[in-house]
Tab-separated table of C-alpha atoms in Angstrom:
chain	number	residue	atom	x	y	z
A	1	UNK	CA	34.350	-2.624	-13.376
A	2	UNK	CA	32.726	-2.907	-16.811
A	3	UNK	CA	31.334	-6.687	-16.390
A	4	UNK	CA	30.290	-5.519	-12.935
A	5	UNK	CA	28.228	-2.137	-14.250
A	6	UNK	CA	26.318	-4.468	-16.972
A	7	UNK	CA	25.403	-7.037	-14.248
A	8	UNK	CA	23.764	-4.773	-12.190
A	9	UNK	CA	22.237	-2.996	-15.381
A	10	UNK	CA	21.114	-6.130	-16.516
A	11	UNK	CA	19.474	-7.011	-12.820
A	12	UNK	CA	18.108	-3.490	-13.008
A	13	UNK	CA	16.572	-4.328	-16.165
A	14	UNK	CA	14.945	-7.367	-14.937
A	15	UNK	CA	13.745	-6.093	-12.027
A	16	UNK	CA	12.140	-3.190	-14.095
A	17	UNK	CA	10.287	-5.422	-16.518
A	18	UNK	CA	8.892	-7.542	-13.203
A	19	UNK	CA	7.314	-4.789	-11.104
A	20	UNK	CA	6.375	-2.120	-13.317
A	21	UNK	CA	3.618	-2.859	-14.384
A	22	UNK	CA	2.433	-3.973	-10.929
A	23	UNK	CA	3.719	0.185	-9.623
A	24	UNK	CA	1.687	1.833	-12.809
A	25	UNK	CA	-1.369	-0.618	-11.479
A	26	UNK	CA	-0.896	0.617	-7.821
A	27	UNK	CA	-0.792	4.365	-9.432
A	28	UNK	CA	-3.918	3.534	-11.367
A	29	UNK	CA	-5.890	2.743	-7.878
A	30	UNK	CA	-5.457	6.040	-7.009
A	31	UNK	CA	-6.130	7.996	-9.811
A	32	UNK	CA	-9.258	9.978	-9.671
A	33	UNK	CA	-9.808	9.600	-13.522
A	34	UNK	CA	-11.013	5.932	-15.223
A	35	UNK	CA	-8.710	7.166	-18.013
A	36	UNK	CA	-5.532	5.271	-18.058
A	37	UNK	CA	-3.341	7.621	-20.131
A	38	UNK	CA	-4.459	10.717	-18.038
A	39	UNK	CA	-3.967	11.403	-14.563
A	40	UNK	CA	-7.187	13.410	-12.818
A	41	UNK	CA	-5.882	13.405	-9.113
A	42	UNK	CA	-5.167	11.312	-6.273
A	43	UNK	CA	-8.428	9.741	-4.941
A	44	UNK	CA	-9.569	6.544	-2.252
A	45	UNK	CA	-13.077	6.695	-4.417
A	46	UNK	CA	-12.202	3.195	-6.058
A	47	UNK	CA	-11.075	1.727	-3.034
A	48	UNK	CA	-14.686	2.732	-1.010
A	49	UNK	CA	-16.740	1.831	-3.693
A	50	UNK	CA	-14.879	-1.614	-3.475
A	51	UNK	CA	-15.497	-2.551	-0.147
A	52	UNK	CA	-19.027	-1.246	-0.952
A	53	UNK	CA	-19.285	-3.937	-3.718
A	54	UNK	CA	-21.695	-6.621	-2.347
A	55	UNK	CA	-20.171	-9.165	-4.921
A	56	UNK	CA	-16.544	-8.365	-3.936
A	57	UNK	CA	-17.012	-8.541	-0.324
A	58	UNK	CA	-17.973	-11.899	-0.844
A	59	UNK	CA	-15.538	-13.056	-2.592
A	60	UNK	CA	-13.458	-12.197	-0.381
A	61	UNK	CA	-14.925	-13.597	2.282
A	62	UNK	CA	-14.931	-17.032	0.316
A	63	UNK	CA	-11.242	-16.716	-0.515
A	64	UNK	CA	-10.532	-16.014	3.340
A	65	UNK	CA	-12.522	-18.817	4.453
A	66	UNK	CA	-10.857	-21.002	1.710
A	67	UNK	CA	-7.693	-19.902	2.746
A	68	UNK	CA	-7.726	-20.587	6.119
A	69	UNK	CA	-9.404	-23.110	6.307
A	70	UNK	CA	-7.681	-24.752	4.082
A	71	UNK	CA	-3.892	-23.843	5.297
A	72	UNK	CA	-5.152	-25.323	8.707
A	73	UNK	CA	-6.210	-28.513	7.500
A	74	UNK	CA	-3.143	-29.030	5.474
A	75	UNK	CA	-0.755	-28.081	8.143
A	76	UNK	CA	-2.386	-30.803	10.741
A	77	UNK	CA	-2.597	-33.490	7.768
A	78	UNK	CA	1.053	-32.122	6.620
A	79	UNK	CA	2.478	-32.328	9.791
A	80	UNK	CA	0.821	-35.556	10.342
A	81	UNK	CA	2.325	-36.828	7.628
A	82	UNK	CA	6.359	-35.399	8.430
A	83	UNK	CA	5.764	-37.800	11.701
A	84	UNK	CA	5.311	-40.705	9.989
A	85	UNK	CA	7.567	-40.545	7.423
A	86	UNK	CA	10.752	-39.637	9.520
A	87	UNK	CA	10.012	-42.952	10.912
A	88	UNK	CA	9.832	-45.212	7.802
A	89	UNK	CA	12.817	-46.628	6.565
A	90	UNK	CA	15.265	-45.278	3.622
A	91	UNK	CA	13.838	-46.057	0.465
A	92	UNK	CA	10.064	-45.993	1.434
A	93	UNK	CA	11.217	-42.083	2.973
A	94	UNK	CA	12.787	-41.350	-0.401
A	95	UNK	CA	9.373	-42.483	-2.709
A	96	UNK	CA	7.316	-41.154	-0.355
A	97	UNK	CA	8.773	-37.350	-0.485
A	98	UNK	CA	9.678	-37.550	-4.024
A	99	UNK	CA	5.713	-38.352	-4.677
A	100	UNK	CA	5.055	-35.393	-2.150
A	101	UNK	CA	6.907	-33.014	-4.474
A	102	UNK	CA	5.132	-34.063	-7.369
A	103	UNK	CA	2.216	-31.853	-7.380
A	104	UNK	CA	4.356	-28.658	-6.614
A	105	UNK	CA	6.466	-29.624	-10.289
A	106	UNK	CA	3.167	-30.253	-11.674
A	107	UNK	CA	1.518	-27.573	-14.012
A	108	UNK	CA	-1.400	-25.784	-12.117
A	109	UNK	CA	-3.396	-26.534	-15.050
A	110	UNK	CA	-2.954	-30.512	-15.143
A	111	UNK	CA	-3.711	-30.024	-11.311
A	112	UNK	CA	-7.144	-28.553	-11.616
A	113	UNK	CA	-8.429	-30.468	-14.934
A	114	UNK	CA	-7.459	-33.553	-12.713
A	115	UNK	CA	-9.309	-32.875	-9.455
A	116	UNK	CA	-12.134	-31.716	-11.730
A	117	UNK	CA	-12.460	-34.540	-13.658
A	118	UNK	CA	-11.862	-36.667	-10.356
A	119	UNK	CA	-14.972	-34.889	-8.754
A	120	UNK	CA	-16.947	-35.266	-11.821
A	121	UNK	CA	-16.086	-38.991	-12.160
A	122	UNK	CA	-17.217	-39.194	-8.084
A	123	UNK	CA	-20.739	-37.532	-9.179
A	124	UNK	CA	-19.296	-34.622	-5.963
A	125	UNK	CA	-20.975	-31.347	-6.944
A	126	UNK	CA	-18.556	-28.635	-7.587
A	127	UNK	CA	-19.043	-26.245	-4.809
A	128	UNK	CA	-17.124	-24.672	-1.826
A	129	UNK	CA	-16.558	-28.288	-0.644
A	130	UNK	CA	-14.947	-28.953	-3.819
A	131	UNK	CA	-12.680	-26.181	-4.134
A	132	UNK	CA	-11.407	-26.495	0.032
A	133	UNK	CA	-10.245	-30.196	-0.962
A	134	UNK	CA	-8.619	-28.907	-3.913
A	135	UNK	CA	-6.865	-26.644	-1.841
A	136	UNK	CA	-5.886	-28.936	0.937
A	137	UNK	CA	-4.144	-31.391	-1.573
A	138	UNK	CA	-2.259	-29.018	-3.531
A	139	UNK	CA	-1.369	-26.534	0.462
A	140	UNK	CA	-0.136	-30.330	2.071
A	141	UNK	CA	3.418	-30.664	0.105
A	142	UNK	CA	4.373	-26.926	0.547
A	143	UNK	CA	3.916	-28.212	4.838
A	144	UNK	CA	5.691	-31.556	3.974
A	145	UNK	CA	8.517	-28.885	2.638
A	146	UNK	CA	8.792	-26.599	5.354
A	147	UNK	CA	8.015	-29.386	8.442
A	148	UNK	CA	10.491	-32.434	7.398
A	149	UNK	CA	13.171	-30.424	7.225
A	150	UNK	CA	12.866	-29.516	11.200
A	151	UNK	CA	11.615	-32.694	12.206
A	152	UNK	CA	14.889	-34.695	10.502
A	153	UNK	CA	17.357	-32.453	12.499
A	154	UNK	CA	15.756	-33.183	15.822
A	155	UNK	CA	17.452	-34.455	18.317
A	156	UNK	CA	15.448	-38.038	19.392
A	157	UNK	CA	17.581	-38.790	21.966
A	158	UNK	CA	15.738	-35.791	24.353
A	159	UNK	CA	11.793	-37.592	23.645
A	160	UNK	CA	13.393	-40.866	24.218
A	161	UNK	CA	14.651	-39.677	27.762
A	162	UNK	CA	11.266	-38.417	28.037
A	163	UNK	CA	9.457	-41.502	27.550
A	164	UNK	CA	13.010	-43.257	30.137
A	165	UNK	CA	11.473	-41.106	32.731
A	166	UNK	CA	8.180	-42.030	32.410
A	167	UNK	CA	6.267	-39.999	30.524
A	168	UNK	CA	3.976	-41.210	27.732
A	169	UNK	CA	4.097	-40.475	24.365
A	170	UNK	CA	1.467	-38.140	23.544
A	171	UNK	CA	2.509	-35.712	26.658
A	172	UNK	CA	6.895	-36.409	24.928
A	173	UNK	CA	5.272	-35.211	21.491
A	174	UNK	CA	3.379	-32.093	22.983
A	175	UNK	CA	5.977	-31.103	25.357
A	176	UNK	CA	8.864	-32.068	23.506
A	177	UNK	CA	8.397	-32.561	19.620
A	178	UNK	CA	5.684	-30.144	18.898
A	179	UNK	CA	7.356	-26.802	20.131
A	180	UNK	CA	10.847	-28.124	18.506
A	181	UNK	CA	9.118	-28.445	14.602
A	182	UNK	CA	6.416	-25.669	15.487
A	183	UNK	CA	8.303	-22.630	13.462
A	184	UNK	CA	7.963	-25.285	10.509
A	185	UNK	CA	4.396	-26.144	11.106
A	186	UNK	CA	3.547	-22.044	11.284
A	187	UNK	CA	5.801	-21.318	8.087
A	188	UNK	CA	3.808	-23.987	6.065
A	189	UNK	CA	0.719	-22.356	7.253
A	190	UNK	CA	1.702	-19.334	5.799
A	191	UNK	CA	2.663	-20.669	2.788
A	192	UNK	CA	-0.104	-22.805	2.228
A	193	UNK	CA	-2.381	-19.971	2.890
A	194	UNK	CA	-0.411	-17.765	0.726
A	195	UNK	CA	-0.701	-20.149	-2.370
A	196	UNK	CA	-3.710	-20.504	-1.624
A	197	UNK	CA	-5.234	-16.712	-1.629
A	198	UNK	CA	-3.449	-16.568	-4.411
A	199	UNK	CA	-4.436	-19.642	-6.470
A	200	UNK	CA	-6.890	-19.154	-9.692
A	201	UNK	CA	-5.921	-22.252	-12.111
A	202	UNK	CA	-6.790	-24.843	-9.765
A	203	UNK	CA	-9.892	-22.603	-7.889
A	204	UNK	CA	-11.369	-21.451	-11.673
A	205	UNK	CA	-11.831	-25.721	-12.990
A	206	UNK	CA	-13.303	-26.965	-9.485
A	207	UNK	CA	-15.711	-24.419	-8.484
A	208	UNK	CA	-19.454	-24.596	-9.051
A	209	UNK	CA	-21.382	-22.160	-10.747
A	210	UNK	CA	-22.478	-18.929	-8.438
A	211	UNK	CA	-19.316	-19.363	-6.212
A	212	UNK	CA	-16.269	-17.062	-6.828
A	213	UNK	CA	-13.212	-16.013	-5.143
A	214	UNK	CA	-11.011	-12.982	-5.651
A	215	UNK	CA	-9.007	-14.422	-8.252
A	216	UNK	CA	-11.970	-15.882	-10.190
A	217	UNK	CA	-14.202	-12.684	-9.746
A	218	UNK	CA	-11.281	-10.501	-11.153
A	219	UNK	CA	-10.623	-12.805	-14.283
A	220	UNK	CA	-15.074	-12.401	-14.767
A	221	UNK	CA	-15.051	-8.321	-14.064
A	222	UNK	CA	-11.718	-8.310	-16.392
A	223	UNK	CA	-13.062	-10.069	-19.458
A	224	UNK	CA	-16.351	-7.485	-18.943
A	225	UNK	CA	-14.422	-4.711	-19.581
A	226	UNK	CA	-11.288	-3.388	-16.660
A	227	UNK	CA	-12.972	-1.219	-14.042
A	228	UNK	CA	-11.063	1.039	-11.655
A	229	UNK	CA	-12.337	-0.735	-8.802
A	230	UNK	CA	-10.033	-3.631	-9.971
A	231	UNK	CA	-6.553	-1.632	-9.694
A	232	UNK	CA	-7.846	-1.092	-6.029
A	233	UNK	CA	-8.560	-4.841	-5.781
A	234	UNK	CA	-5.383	-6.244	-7.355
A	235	UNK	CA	-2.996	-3.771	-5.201
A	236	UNK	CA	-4.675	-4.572	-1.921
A	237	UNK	CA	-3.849	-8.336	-3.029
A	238	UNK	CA	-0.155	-7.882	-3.909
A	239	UNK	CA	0.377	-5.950	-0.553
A	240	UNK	CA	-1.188	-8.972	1.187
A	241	UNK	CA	0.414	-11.575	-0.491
A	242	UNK	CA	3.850	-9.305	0.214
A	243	UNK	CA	3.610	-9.095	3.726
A	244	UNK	CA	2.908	-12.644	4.134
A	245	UNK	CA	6.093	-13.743	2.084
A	246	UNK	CA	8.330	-11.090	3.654
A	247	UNK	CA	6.775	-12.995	7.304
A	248	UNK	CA	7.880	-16.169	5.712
A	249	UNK	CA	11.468	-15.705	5.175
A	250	UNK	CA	12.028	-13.277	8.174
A	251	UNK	CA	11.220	-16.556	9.940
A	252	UNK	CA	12.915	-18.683	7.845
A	253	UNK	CA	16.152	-16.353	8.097
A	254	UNK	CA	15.390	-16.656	11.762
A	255	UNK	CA	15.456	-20.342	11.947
A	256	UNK	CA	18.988	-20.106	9.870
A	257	UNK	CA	20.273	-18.218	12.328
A	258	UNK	CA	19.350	-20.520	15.484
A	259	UNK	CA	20.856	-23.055	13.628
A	260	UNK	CA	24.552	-21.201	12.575
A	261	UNK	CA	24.375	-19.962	16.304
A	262	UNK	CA	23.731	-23.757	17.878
A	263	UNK	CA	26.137	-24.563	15.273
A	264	UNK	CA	28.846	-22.481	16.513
């Protein structure tokens, strides 16, 4: 009973440390004073003057387009990729997916002062362009992750009776292969564009000068001095960035339980 009270203490404690600072920030957004150690009401002023802030609007528009963009690209090249590796043999398979989980173990940090120095060394300005590819490369092994795994318990033997009864191979992979590995391809998407709205290492060493995101333009405004506008900023991000992951594993609890059920 004892052991069991000091785990969940312990937990508590843990889970305290975590998220309270991000629940005094989302208190902060609403506080009608710019004090931080007084409370002067409960206000939306700070979150209309920052959708009023030309420079934060498009930053957010950048980030969006970035994200998307980017989480799209990934997920065709990903995907892409999960077809032709479930069809190499053993030991090619193994290098090749233990080289796509390299940059995920890598350190953001080695990631962006590499691309940079890559794009540098290619004379590529440092611009949108630069920070989309950056993006794409580091979105395509969190699709590899969440695609393979669907695409290696497929059942072949239902395309190759497709292709038996005389149907060719690109109308087997749409009708057959694409809506079977499909709740992969649209977790990775989600993913990808969640690490992706959310990336700043990688983002802050390949952009170009006069081009920011959210996470770049909050790092500037912070270093400047913290304005309230910023609390609204940050919480409207971690509310995002929570709905997308809760989407993510109700679908990936979802695809557990197709599986225990066809299982059974």
């Amino acid at each position: 009973m004892v052991k069991k009270f000091f785990s969940r203490f312990y937990l508590g404690l843990i889970l305290l440390f975590l998220y309270a600072p991000i629940f005094i920030l989302i208190i902060l957004s609403f506080n009608k004073s710019k004090s931080r150690s007084r409370w002067g009401g409960f206000t939306f002023t700070w979150y209309r003057n920052l959708f009023q802030d030309e420079a934060i609007m498009e930053a957010l528009t950048n980030t969006l387009i970035i994200a998307l963009l980017s989480a799209f690209i990934a997920a065709v090249i990903g995907t892409c990729a999960c077809l032709a590796i479930n069809n190499m043999r053993k030991v090619p398979k193994t290098i090749l997916l233990g080289i796509s989980n390299v940059p995920m173990m890598n350190a953001d940090i080695v990631t962006g002062i590499s691309l940079m120095l890559l794009f540098i060394a290619l004379n590529y300005p440092l611009s949108i362009s630069s920070v989309l590819l950056s993006h794409i490369t580091f979105n395509i092994p969190y699709v590899i992750l969440s695609v393979m795994p669907r695409l290696t318990r497929q059942n072949t033997s239902i395309y190759e009776a497709a292709l038996d009864l005389g149907a060719t191979k690109s109308y087997a992979f749409f009708k057959i292969i694409l809506p079977d590995i499909f709740p992969g391809i649209l977790s990775g998407f989600l993913l990808a564009f969640t690490m992706s709205l959310d990336d700043f290492v990688i983002t802050y060493f390949t952009k170009g000068a006069g081009f920011d995101t959210l996470s770049t333009i909050i790092y500037t405004e912070v270093r400047k001095g913290i304005k309230p506008e910023m609390y609204a900023l940050s919480t409207l991000l971690f509310i995002s960035i929570l709905i997308l992951l809760v989407l993510i594993n109700r679908r990936k609890d979802k695809e557990h339980g197709e599986k225990s059920y066809g299982n059974a």
